[in-house]
Amino acid sequence: MHTILLVEDEAPLRELICDYLTAKSGGEWRVLPAADGTEGLLLAGSQPVDLAVLDVMLPDIDGFAVCQALRKKGGMPILFLSARAAEEDRLRGYGLGADDYMTKPFSQAELFAKIAALLRRSKGLAGRQVLSSGGVALDVPAHAVTVDGVRVELAPKEIALLRLLLEQQGQALRREDLLLRLWGWDYEGSDRVVDSHIRQLRRALGPWARCIRTVFKTGYKWEAVPPDGGDAT
Ligand code: CA
């Protein structure tokens, strides 16, 4: 079930879109109709909204101002639906963080398809909890690592280390920073503990071990390499 905010001041059009989206989604989408910007913001403030469709020309605050206010609340997809087709209006909409801008007259089927695509994408981003590179995949919430599809057992610190490397692919991570992030301020040992965990991690990653590059005098970085290229360092 998705909740869609629809801010449109022309009543017949508002009802048409509302009925169409509700019917076409088979009742999966709940459409909250608002006749002006203020009502739209009130509705969005009183309940979670998954996506907003905004007209630009409204009797009170315009759709751009509504978009700005919604953006402050979060990253929901925002789609403009406006008779204003000028490039500057469209650019202004995108500049305020809109995800799409449709001009009137429009096809209801296309509006439905665009909303469906935006909802799919935002759901995908929110649910992205697997970090991967080459044949290595880390399912973050499950603390599970697979190498070429085969599950490998790693110690919690090794998983945490892999996560940092994968999250910041291509960037050199300093030994001191890794030590601090993984062992904390009060760790009394040497930063060579990082090296020993990197060794364990490389051993577990098989052919992908070479993705972990040693950065001279600094630390390590994850570098995606083709399966048959690159040297282990
Ligand atoms: Ca209007």
Short mmCIF file of N, CA and C in Angstrom, two decimals, residues 24-200:
data_model
loop_
_atom_site.label_atom_id
_atom_site.label_comp_id
_atom_site.label_asym_id
_atom_site.label_seq_id
_atom_site.Cartn_x
_atom_site.Cartn_y
_atom_site.Cartn_z
N LYS A 24 -6.56 2.00 -11.22
CA LYS A 24 -5.50 1.34 -12.00
C LYS A 24 -4.54 0.56 -11.09
N SER A 25 -4.36 1.05 -9.86
CA SER A 25 -3.46 0.34 -8.95
C SER A 25 -4.19 -0.78 -8.22
N GLY A 26 -5.45 -0.96 -8.54
CA GLY A 26 -6.23 -2.01 -7.88
C GLY A 26 -6.39 -1.73 -6.39
N GLY A 27 -6.42 -0.45 -6.04
CA GLY A 27 -6.59 -0.09 -4.64
C GLY A 27 -5.31 -0.12 -3.84
N GLU A 28 -4.19 -0.43 -4.50
CA GLU A 28 -2.89 -0.49 -3.83
C GLU A 28 -2.41 0.91 -3.42
N TRP A 29 -2.82 1.89 -4.19
CA TRP A 29 -2.42 3.26 -3.89
C TRP A 29 -3.59 3.99 -3.27
N ARG A 30 -3.28 4.67 -2.18
CA ARG A 30 -4.28 5.50 -1.53
C ARG A 30 -3.93 6.93 -1.91
N VAL A 31 -4.84 7.62 -2.57
CA VAL A 31 -4.54 8.97 -3.03
C VAL A 31 -5.17 9.98 -2.09
N LEU A 32 -4.35 10.91 -1.60
CA LEU A 32 -4.85 11.98 -0.72
C LEU A 32 -5.00 13.23 -1.57
N PRO A 33 -6.24 13.63 -1.90
CA PRO A 33 -6.40 14.80 -2.73
C PRO A 33 -6.36 16.09 -1.91
N ALA A 34 -5.65 17.09 -2.44
CA ALA A 34 -5.59 18.39 -1.77
C ALA A 34 -5.88 19.47 -2.81
N ALA A 35 -6.71 20.45 -2.43
CA ALA A 35 -7.14 21.47 -3.38
C ALA A 35 -6.18 22.65 -3.46
N ASP A 36 -5.30 22.75 -2.49
CA ASP A 36 -4.29 23.82 -2.57
C ASP A 36 -3.04 23.41 -1.79
N GLY A 37 -2.04 24.26 -1.87
CA GLY A 37 -0.75 23.92 -1.26
C GLY A 37 -0.82 23.74 0.24
N THR A 38 -1.59 24.62 0.88
CA THR A 38 -1.68 24.55 2.34
C THR A 38 -2.29 23.23 2.79
N GLU A 39 -3.37 22.85 2.10
CA GLU A 39 -4.02 21.58 2.44
C GLU A 39 -3.06 20.41 2.19
N GLY A 40 -2.31 20.50 1.09
CA GLY A 40 -1.33 19.46 0.77
C GLY A 40 -0.30 19.29 1.87
N LEU A 41 0.23 20.41 2.35
CA LEU A 41 1.25 20.34 3.40
C LEU A 41 0.65 19.83 4.71
N LEU A 42 -0.60 20.20 4.97
CA LEU A 42 -1.25 19.71 6.19
C LEU A 42 -1.40 18.19 6.12
N LEU A 43 -1.84 17.70 4.96
CA LEU A 43 -2.02 16.25 4.79
C LEU A 43 -0.68 15.54 4.94
N ALA A 44 0.36 16.10 4.29
CA ALA A 44 1.68 15.46 4.34
C ALA A 44 2.25 15.51 5.75
N GLY A 45 1.83 16.51 6.53
CA GLY A 45 2.34 16.63 7.89
C GLY A 45 1.63 15.70 8.86
N SER A 46 0.46 15.21 8.46
CA SER A 46 -0.33 14.43 9.41
C SER A 46 -0.17 12.92 9.22
N GLN A 47 0.49 12.52 8.13
CA GLN A 47 0.66 11.09 7.90
C GLN A 47 1.81 10.84 6.91
N PRO A 48 2.35 9.64 6.93
CA PRO A 48 3.45 9.36 6.00
C PRO A 48 2.95 9.35 4.55
N VAL A 49 3.71 9.99 3.69
CA VAL A 49 3.36 10.04 2.27
C VAL A 49 4.53 9.45 1.50
N ASP A 50 4.23 8.59 0.53
CA ASP A 50 5.30 7.91 -0.22
C ASP A 50 5.72 8.67 -1.46
N LEU A 51 4.82 9.50 -1.99
CA LEU A 51 5.14 10.23 -3.22
C LEU A 51 4.16 11.39 -3.34
N ALA A 52 4.62 12.49 -3.96
CA ALA A 52 3.72 13.64 -4.14
C ALA A 52 3.64 14.02 -5.61
N VAL A 53 2.41 14.29 -6.07
CA VAL A 53 2.17 14.82 -7.41
C VAL A 53 1.69 16.26 -7.21
N LEU A 54 2.42 17.22 -7.76
CA LEU A 54 2.12 18.62 -7.49
C LEU A 54 1.83 19.41 -8.75
N ASP A 55 0.73 20.13 -8.72
CA ASP A 55 0.47 21.13 -9.74
C ASP A 55 1.34 22.34 -9.37
N VAL A 56 1.65 23.18 -10.34
CA VAL A 56 2.48 24.34 -10.00
C VAL A 56 1.62 25.56 -9.65
N MET A 57 0.64 25.85 -10.54
CA MET A 57 -0.18 27.04 -10.29
C MET A 57 -1.34 26.69 -9.37
N LEU A 58 -1.26 27.21 -8.18
CA LEU A 58 -2.25 26.92 -7.14
C LEU A 58 -2.74 28.24 -6.56
N PRO A 59 -3.93 28.24 -5.95
CA PRO A 59 -4.48 29.52 -5.47
C PRO A 59 -3.68 30.15 -4.33
N ASP A 60 -3.04 29.36 -3.52
CA ASP A 60 -2.30 29.96 -2.40
C ASP A 60 -0.80 29.90 -2.65
N ILE A 61 -0.10 29.04 -1.96
CA ILE A 61 1.33 28.90 -2.25
C ILE A 61 1.48 28.02 -3.48
N ASP A 62 2.44 28.30 -4.34
CA ASP A 62 2.56 27.51 -5.57
C ASP A 62 3.24 26.15 -5.31
N GLY A 63 3.17 25.32 -6.35
CA GLY A 63 3.70 23.96 -6.22
C GLY A 63 5.19 23.94 -5.91
N PHE A 64 5.92 24.96 -6.38
CA PHE A 64 7.36 25.00 -6.09
C PHE A 64 7.60 25.14 -4.59
N ALA A 65 6.79 26.00 -3.96
CA ALA A 65 6.94 26.19 -2.51
C ALA A 65 6.55 24.92 -1.76
N VAL A 66 5.53 24.22 -2.27
CA VAL A 66 5.12 22.96 -1.64
C VAL A 66 6.26 21.95 -1.75
N CYS A 67 6.87 21.90 -2.93
CA CYS A 67 7.98 20.98 -3.17
C CYS A 67 9.13 21.26 -2.19
N GLN A 68 9.45 22.54 -2.04
CA GLN A 68 10.53 22.93 -1.13
C GLN A 68 10.24 22.48 0.30
N ALA A 69 9.00 22.70 0.72
CA ALA A 69 8.63 22.33 2.09
C ALA A 69 8.67 20.81 2.26
N LEU A 70 8.21 20.06 1.24
CA LEU A 70 8.22 18.60 1.33
C LEU A 70 9.65 18.07 1.36
N ARG A 71 10.51 18.69 0.57
CA ARG A 71 11.91 18.25 0.52
C ARG A 71 12.59 18.37 1.86
N LYS A 72 12.17 19.38 2.65
CA LYS A 72 12.77 19.54 3.98
C LYS A 72 12.38 18.39 4.88
N LYS A 73 11.25 17.75 4.56
CA LYS A 73 10.78 16.66 5.39
C LYS A 73 11.39 15.32 5.04
N GLY A 74 11.88 15.21 3.80
CA GLY A 74 12.44 13.91 3.46
C GLY A 74 12.61 13.70 1.98
N GLY A 75 12.96 12.48 1.63
CA GLY A 75 13.36 12.19 0.25
C GLY A 75 12.28 11.54 -0.60
N MET A 76 11.01 11.76 -0.27
CA MET A 76 9.95 11.12 -1.08
C MET A 76 10.04 11.60 -2.54
N PRO A 77 9.71 10.73 -3.49
CA PRO A 77 9.70 11.18 -4.88
C PRO A 77 8.64 12.27 -5.08
N ILE A 78 8.98 13.27 -5.88
CA ILE A 78 8.05 14.36 -6.17
C ILE A 78 7.96 14.53 -7.68
N LEU A 79 6.72 14.57 -8.16
CA LEU A 79 6.49 14.69 -9.59
C LEU A 79 5.62 15.93 -9.84
N PHE A 80 6.08 16.81 -10.69
CA PHE A 80 5.26 17.96 -11.03
C PHE A 80 4.37 17.62 -12.20
N LEU A 81 3.15 18.16 -12.14
CA LEU A 81 2.19 17.97 -13.22
C LEU A 81 1.64 19.36 -13.49
N SER A 82 2.12 20.00 -14.55
CA SER A 82 1.80 21.41 -14.69
C SER A 82 1.54 21.81 -16.13
N ALA A 83 0.71 22.84 -16.30
CA ALA A 83 0.49 23.39 -17.63
C ALA A 83 1.68 24.27 -18.03
N ARG A 84 2.48 24.62 -17.04
CA ARG A 84 3.65 25.45 -17.35
C ARG A 84 4.75 24.58 -17.92
N ALA A 85 4.94 24.73 -19.25
CA ALA A 85 5.86 23.83 -19.94
C ALA A 85 7.20 24.49 -20.25
N ALA A 86 7.36 25.76 -19.87
CA ALA A 86 8.60 26.46 -20.22
C ALA A 86 9.80 25.77 -19.58
N GLU A 87 10.90 25.82 -20.29
CA GLU A 87 12.10 25.17 -19.79
C GLU A 87 12.48 25.71 -18.40
N GLU A 88 12.32 27.00 -18.21
CA GLU A 88 12.72 27.57 -16.91
C GLU A 88 11.88 27.03 -15.76
N ASP A 89 10.59 26.77 -16.04
CA ASP A 89 9.76 26.18 -14.99
C ASP A 89 10.21 24.76 -14.67
N ARG A 90 10.47 24.02 -15.74
CA ARG A 90 10.90 22.63 -15.55
C ARG A 90 12.21 22.59 -14.79
N LEU A 91 13.14 23.46 -15.19
CA LEU A 91 14.44 23.47 -14.52
C LEU A 91 14.30 23.89 -13.06
N ARG A 92 13.38 24.83 -12.83
CA ARG A 92 13.17 25.25 -11.45
C ARG A 92 12.65 24.07 -10.61
N GLY A 93 11.72 23.33 -11.21
CA GLY A 93 11.19 22.15 -10.51
C GLY A 93 12.29 21.16 -10.17
N TYR A 94 13.12 20.84 -11.16
CA TYR A 94 14.21 19.89 -10.91
C TYR A 94 15.20 20.46 -9.90
N GLY A 95 15.42 21.79 -10.00
CA GLY A 95 16.35 22.44 -9.08
C GLY A 95 15.88 22.34 -7.63
N LEU A 96 14.57 22.26 -7.45
CA LEU A 96 14.03 22.16 -6.08
C LEU A 96 13.96 20.72 -5.61
N GLY A 97 14.45 19.82 -6.44
CA GLY A 97 14.52 18.43 -5.99
C GLY A 97 13.42 17.54 -6.53
N ALA A 98 12.67 18.02 -7.55
CA ALA A 98 11.64 17.15 -8.13
C ALA A 98 12.31 16.00 -8.88
N ASP A 99 11.60 14.88 -8.97
CA ASP A 99 12.14 13.71 -9.68
C ASP A 99 11.65 13.65 -11.11
N ASP A 100 10.52 14.29 -11.37
CA ASP A 100 9.99 14.28 -12.74
C ASP A 100 9.09 15.49 -12.92
N TYR A 101 8.88 15.86 -14.18
CA TYR A 101 8.05 17.02 -14.47
C TYR A 101 7.24 16.70 -15.71
N MET A 102 5.93 16.54 -15.55
CA MET A 102 5.06 16.24 -16.69
C MET A 102 4.26 17.49 -17.03
N THR A 103 4.02 17.70 -18.30
CA THR A 103 3.24 18.88 -18.66
C THR A 103 1.84 18.48 -19.11
N LYS A 104 0.88 19.38 -18.82
CA LYS A 104 -0.50 19.18 -19.25
C LYS A 104 -0.65 19.73 -20.65
N PRO A 105 -1.45 19.12 -21.50
CA PRO A 105 -2.21 17.89 -21.26
C PRO A 105 -1.30 16.68 -21.16
N PHE A 106 -1.75 15.69 -20.41
CA PHE A 106 -0.89 14.54 -20.17
C PHE A 106 -1.69 13.26 -20.32
N SER A 107 -0.97 12.16 -20.43
CA SER A 107 -1.63 10.86 -20.53
C SER A 107 -1.69 10.27 -19.13
N GLN A 108 -2.88 9.86 -18.72
CA GLN A 108 -3.03 9.29 -17.37
C GLN A 108 -2.23 7.99 -17.24
N ALA A 109 -2.19 7.24 -18.34
CA ALA A 109 -1.44 5.98 -18.29
C ALA A 109 0.04 6.27 -18.06
N GLU A 110 0.53 7.35 -18.68
CA GLU A 110 1.94 7.70 -18.49
C GLU A 110 2.18 8.18 -17.07
N LEU A 111 1.26 8.95 -16.54
CA LEU A 111 1.40 9.41 -15.16
C LEU A 111 1.47 8.19 -14.22
N PHE A 112 0.59 7.23 -14.46
CA PHE A 112 0.59 6.02 -13.63
C PHE A 112 1.95 5.32 -13.72
N ALA A 113 2.45 5.19 -14.97
CA ALA A 113 3.71 4.47 -15.17
C ALA A 113 4.87 5.20 -14.50
N LYS A 114 4.87 6.52 -14.58
CA LYS A 114 5.96 7.28 -13.95
C LYS A 114 5.92 7.14 -12.43
N ILE A 115 4.71 7.21 -11.87
CA ILE A 115 4.59 7.06 -10.41
C ILE A 115 5.06 5.67 -9.98
N ALA A 116 4.63 4.67 -10.75
CA ALA A 116 5.03 3.30 -10.41
C ALA A 116 6.55 3.16 -10.44
N ALA A 117 7.19 3.76 -11.46
CA ALA A 117 8.64 3.66 -11.58
C ALA A 117 9.33 4.38 -10.42
N LEU A 118 8.83 5.55 -10.06
CA LEU A 118 9.45 6.30 -8.96
C LEU A 118 9.29 5.56 -7.63
N LEU A 119 8.13 4.95 -7.43
CA LEU A 119 7.91 4.20 -6.18
C LEU A 119 8.83 2.99 -6.11
N ARG A 120 8.97 2.32 -7.26
CA ARG A 120 9.87 1.16 -7.29
C ARG A 120 11.29 1.57 -6.94
N ARG A 121 11.71 2.69 -7.55
CA ARG A 121 13.09 3.12 -7.32
C ARG A 121 13.31 3.54 -5.87
N SER A 122 12.36 4.27 -5.30
CA SER A 122 12.60 4.74 -3.94
C SER A 122 12.57 3.58 -2.95
N LYS A 123 11.75 2.59 -3.25
CA LYS A 123 11.71 1.41 -2.40
C LYS A 123 13.03 0.65 -2.51
N GLY A 124 13.55 0.57 -3.74
CA GLY A 124 14.83 -0.11 -3.97
C GLY A 124 15.96 0.55 -3.21
N LEU A 125 15.98 1.89 -3.22
CA LEU A 125 17.06 2.60 -2.53
C LEU A 125 16.97 2.40 -1.03
N ALA A 126 15.73 2.46 -0.52
CA ALA A 126 15.56 2.32 0.92
C ALA A 126 15.95 0.92 1.37
N GLY A 127 15.72 -0.06 0.47
CA GLY A 127 15.98 -1.43 0.88
C GLY A 127 17.37 -1.93 0.51
N ARG A 128 18.22 -1.01 0.00
CA ARG A 128 19.52 -1.47 -0.47
C ARG A 128 20.44 -1.74 0.71
N GLN A 129 20.56 -2.99 1.06
CA GLN A 129 21.35 -3.31 2.23
C GLN A 129 22.42 -4.33 1.89
N VAL A 130 22.63 -4.54 0.59
CA VAL A 130 23.68 -5.44 0.17
C VAL A 130 24.76 -4.62 -0.54
N LEU A 131 25.97 -4.71 -0.02
CA LEU A 131 27.10 -4.03 -0.65
C LEU A 131 27.83 -5.07 -1.46
N SER A 132 28.17 -4.74 -2.70
CA SER A 132 28.88 -5.75 -3.47
C SER A 132 29.86 -5.13 -4.43
N SER A 133 30.85 -5.92 -4.78
CA SER A 133 31.84 -5.53 -5.77
C SER A 133 32.44 -6.81 -6.31
N GLY A 134 32.50 -6.93 -7.63
CA GLY A 134 32.99 -8.17 -8.22
C GLY A 134 32.17 -9.33 -7.71
N GLY A 135 32.83 -10.37 -7.23
CA GLY A 135 32.11 -11.54 -6.75
C GLY A 135 31.86 -11.52 -5.25
N VAL A 136 32.14 -10.38 -4.62
CA VAL A 136 31.99 -10.29 -3.17
C VAL A 136 30.71 -9.55 -2.84
N ALA A 137 29.88 -10.12 -1.98
CA ALA A 137 28.65 -9.44 -1.57
C ALA A 137 28.51 -9.51 -0.06
N LEU A 138 28.16 -8.38 0.52
CA LEU A 138 27.95 -8.32 1.97
C LEU A 138 26.52 -7.90 2.24
N ASP A 139 25.76 -8.79 2.84
CA ASP A 139 24.39 -8.48 3.24
C ASP A 139 24.51 -7.84 4.63
N VAL A 140 24.36 -6.52 4.69
CA VAL A 140 24.68 -5.80 5.92
C VAL A 140 23.84 -6.24 7.12
N PRO A 141 22.50 -6.23 7.03
CA PRO A 141 21.76 -6.62 8.23
C PRO A 141 21.98 -8.07 8.65
N ALA A 142 22.25 -8.95 7.66
CA ALA A 142 22.43 -10.36 8.00
C ALA A 142 23.87 -10.68 8.41
N HIS A 143 24.79 -9.72 8.26
CA HIS A 143 26.22 -9.94 8.52
C HIS A 143 26.72 -11.15 7.73
N ALA A 144 26.21 -11.31 6.51
CA ALA A 144 26.57 -12.49 5.72
C ALA A 144 27.39 -12.07 4.50
N VAL A 145 28.48 -12.80 4.29
CA VAL A 145 29.35 -12.50 3.16
C VAL A 145 29.37 -13.69 2.22
N THR A 146 29.24 -13.42 0.93
CA THR A 146 29.40 -14.49 -0.05
C THR A 146 30.50 -14.10 -1.02
N VAL A 147 31.25 -15.12 -1.46
CA VAL A 147 32.29 -14.95 -2.46
C VAL A 147 31.91 -15.83 -3.64
N ASP A 148 31.69 -15.24 -4.76
CA ASP A 148 31.21 -15.95 -5.95
C ASP A 148 30.00 -16.82 -5.59
N GLY A 149 29.13 -16.24 -4.78
CA GLY A 149 27.87 -16.92 -4.43
C GLY A 149 27.97 -17.92 -3.29
N VAL A 150 29.19 -18.14 -2.81
CA VAL A 150 29.34 -19.13 -1.72
C VAL A 150 29.57 -18.40 -0.40
N ARG A 151 28.81 -18.79 0.60
CA ARG A 151 28.89 -18.16 1.89
C ARG A 151 30.26 -18.42 2.53
N VAL A 152 30.89 -17.37 3.05
CA VAL A 152 32.15 -17.55 3.79
C VAL A 152 31.97 -17.03 5.20
N GLU A 153 32.64 -17.67 6.14
CA GLU A 153 32.54 -17.27 7.54
C GLU A 153 33.63 -16.27 7.85
N LEU A 154 33.22 -15.13 8.39
CA LEU A 154 34.19 -14.10 8.76
C LEU A 154 33.91 -13.67 10.19
N ALA A 155 34.96 -13.24 10.87
CA ALA A 155 34.78 -12.70 12.22
C ALA A 155 34.09 -11.34 12.12
N PRO A 156 33.38 -10.93 13.18
CA PRO A 156 32.66 -9.64 13.14
C PRO A 156 33.55 -8.46 12.75
N LYS A 157 34.77 -8.41 13.24
CA LYS A 157 35.66 -7.30 12.90
C LYS A 157 36.04 -7.33 11.41
N GLU A 158 36.17 -8.53 10.87
CA GLU A 158 36.50 -8.65 9.45
C GLU A 158 35.32 -8.18 8.60
N ILE A 159 34.13 -8.50 9.05
CA ILE A 159 32.93 -8.04 8.33
C ILE A 159 32.84 -6.52 8.39
N ALA A 160 33.11 -5.97 9.57
CA ALA A 160 33.06 -4.51 9.72
C ALA A 160 34.10 -3.83 8.82
N LEU A 161 35.26 -4.44 8.74
CA LEU A 161 36.34 -3.92 7.90
C LEU A 161 35.93 -3.97 6.42
N LEU A 162 35.37 -5.10 6.03
CA LEU A 162 34.92 -5.25 4.64
C LEU A 162 33.85 -4.21 4.31
N ARG A 163 32.97 -3.98 5.29
CA ARG A 163 31.91 -3.01 5.06
C ARG A 163 32.48 -1.61 4.81
N LEU A 164 33.45 -1.21 5.62
CA LEU A 164 34.06 0.11 5.44
C LEU A 164 34.73 0.21 4.07
N LEU A 165 35.42 -0.84 3.70
CA LEU A 165 36.11 -0.84 2.40
C LEU A 165 35.11 -0.74 1.25
N LEU A 166 34.04 -1.53 1.33
CA LEU A 166 33.05 -1.55 0.24
C LEU A 166 32.26 -0.24 0.18
N GLU A 167 31.97 0.32 1.35
CA GLU A 167 31.21 1.57 1.36
C GLU A 167 31.99 2.71 0.75
N GLN A 168 33.31 2.64 0.87
CA GLN A 168 34.12 3.75 0.37
C GLN A 168 35.08 3.26 -0.71
N GLN A 169 34.51 2.50 -1.63
CA GLN A 169 35.31 1.93 -2.72
C GLN A 169 36.13 3.00 -3.43
N GLY A 170 37.38 2.64 -3.71
CA GLY A 170 38.23 3.55 -4.46
C GLY A 170 38.93 4.59 -3.59
N GLN A 171 38.53 4.68 -2.32
CA GLN A 171 39.16 5.67 -1.44
C GLN A 171 40.14 4.98 -0.51
N ALA A 172 41.30 5.61 -0.32
CA ALA A 172 42.27 5.05 0.60
C ALA A 172 41.80 5.30 2.03
N LEU A 173 41.77 4.24 2.82
CA LEU A 173 41.38 4.37 4.23
C LEU A 173 42.63 4.22 5.08
N ARG A 174 42.86 5.20 5.93
CA ARG A 174 44.07 5.19 6.75
C ARG A 174 43.97 4.14 7.85
N ARG A 175 45.11 3.52 8.11
CA ARG A 175 45.16 2.51 9.19
C ARG A 175 44.62 3.07 10.50
N GLU A 176 45.03 4.29 10.85
CA GLU A 176 44.60 4.87 12.13
C GLU A 176 43.09 5.03 12.16
N ASP A 177 42.52 5.42 11.01
CA ASP A 177 41.08 5.62 10.98
C ASP A 177 40.33 4.29 11.10
N LEU A 178 40.87 3.28 10.43
CA LEU A 178 40.24 1.96 10.51
C LEU A 178 40.31 1.45 11.95
N LEU A 179 41.45 1.68 12.57
CA LEU A 179 41.64 1.24 13.95
C LEU A 179 40.62 1.93 14.86
N LEU A 180 40.50 3.22 14.65
CA LEU A 180 39.57 4.02 15.47
C LEU A 180 38.13 3.58 15.26
N ARG A 181 37.76 3.37 13.99
CA ARG A 181 36.38 3.01 13.69
C ARG A 181 36.03 1.63 14.22
N LEU A 182 37.00 0.71 14.16
CA LEU A 182 36.68 -0.68 14.50
C LEU A 182 37.03 -1.07 15.92
N TRP A 183 38.02 -0.40 16.49
CA TRP A 183 38.44 -0.81 17.83
C TRP A 183 38.23 0.29 18.87
N GLY A 184 37.99 1.49 18.38
CA GLY A 184 37.68 2.57 19.31
C GLY A 184 38.91 3.26 19.88
N TRP A 185 38.65 4.34 20.58
CA TRP A 185 39.71 5.20 21.13
C TRP A 185 40.58 4.50 22.14
N ASP A 186 39.96 3.59 22.90
CA ASP A 186 40.69 3.04 24.04
C ASP A 186 41.51 1.80 23.67
N TYR A 187 41.61 1.54 22.37
CA TYR A 187 42.40 0.36 21.99
C TYR A 187 43.87 0.62 22.25
N GLU A 188 44.50 -0.32 22.94
CA GLU A 188 45.87 -0.06 23.40
C GLU A 188 46.92 -0.66 22.48
N GLY A 189 46.50 -1.57 21.62
CA GLY A 189 47.48 -2.28 20.81
C GLY A 189 47.99 -1.45 19.64
N SER A 190 48.69 -2.13 18.74
CA SER A 190 49.30 -1.44 17.62
C SER A 190 48.34 -1.44 16.43
N ASP A 191 48.55 -0.52 15.51
CA ASP A 191 47.66 -0.49 14.34
C ASP A 191 47.97 -1.66 13.39
N ARG A 192 48.95 -2.46 13.76
CA ARG A 192 49.23 -3.67 12.97
C ARG A 192 48.07 -4.67 13.07
N VAL A 193 47.20 -4.46 14.05
CA VAL A 193 46.04 -5.35 14.17
C VAL A 193 45.17 -5.22 12.92
N VAL A 194 45.19 -4.02 12.32
CA VAL A 194 44.46 -3.81 11.08
C VAL A 194 45.04 -4.71 9.99
N ASP A 195 46.37 -4.71 9.91
CA ASP A 195 47.04 -5.53 8.89
C ASP A 195 46.69 -7.00 9.05
N SER A 196 46.65 -7.46 10.30
CA SER A 196 46.38 -8.89 10.46
C SER A 196 44.94 -9.22 10.07
N HIS A 197 44.01 -8.30 10.33
CA HIS A 197 42.63 -8.54 9.91
C HIS A 197 42.48 -8.45 8.39
N ILE A 198 43.23 -7.57 7.79
CA ILE A 198 43.21 -7.47 6.33
C ILE A 198 43.72 -8.79 5.73
N ARG A 199 44.75 -9.36 6.35
CA ARG A 199 45.29 -10.64 5.87
C ARG A 199 44.22 -11.73 5.92
N GLN A 200 43.51 -11.78 7.05
CA GLN A 200 42.44 -12.78 7.21
C GLN A 200 41.36 -12.58 6.14
#
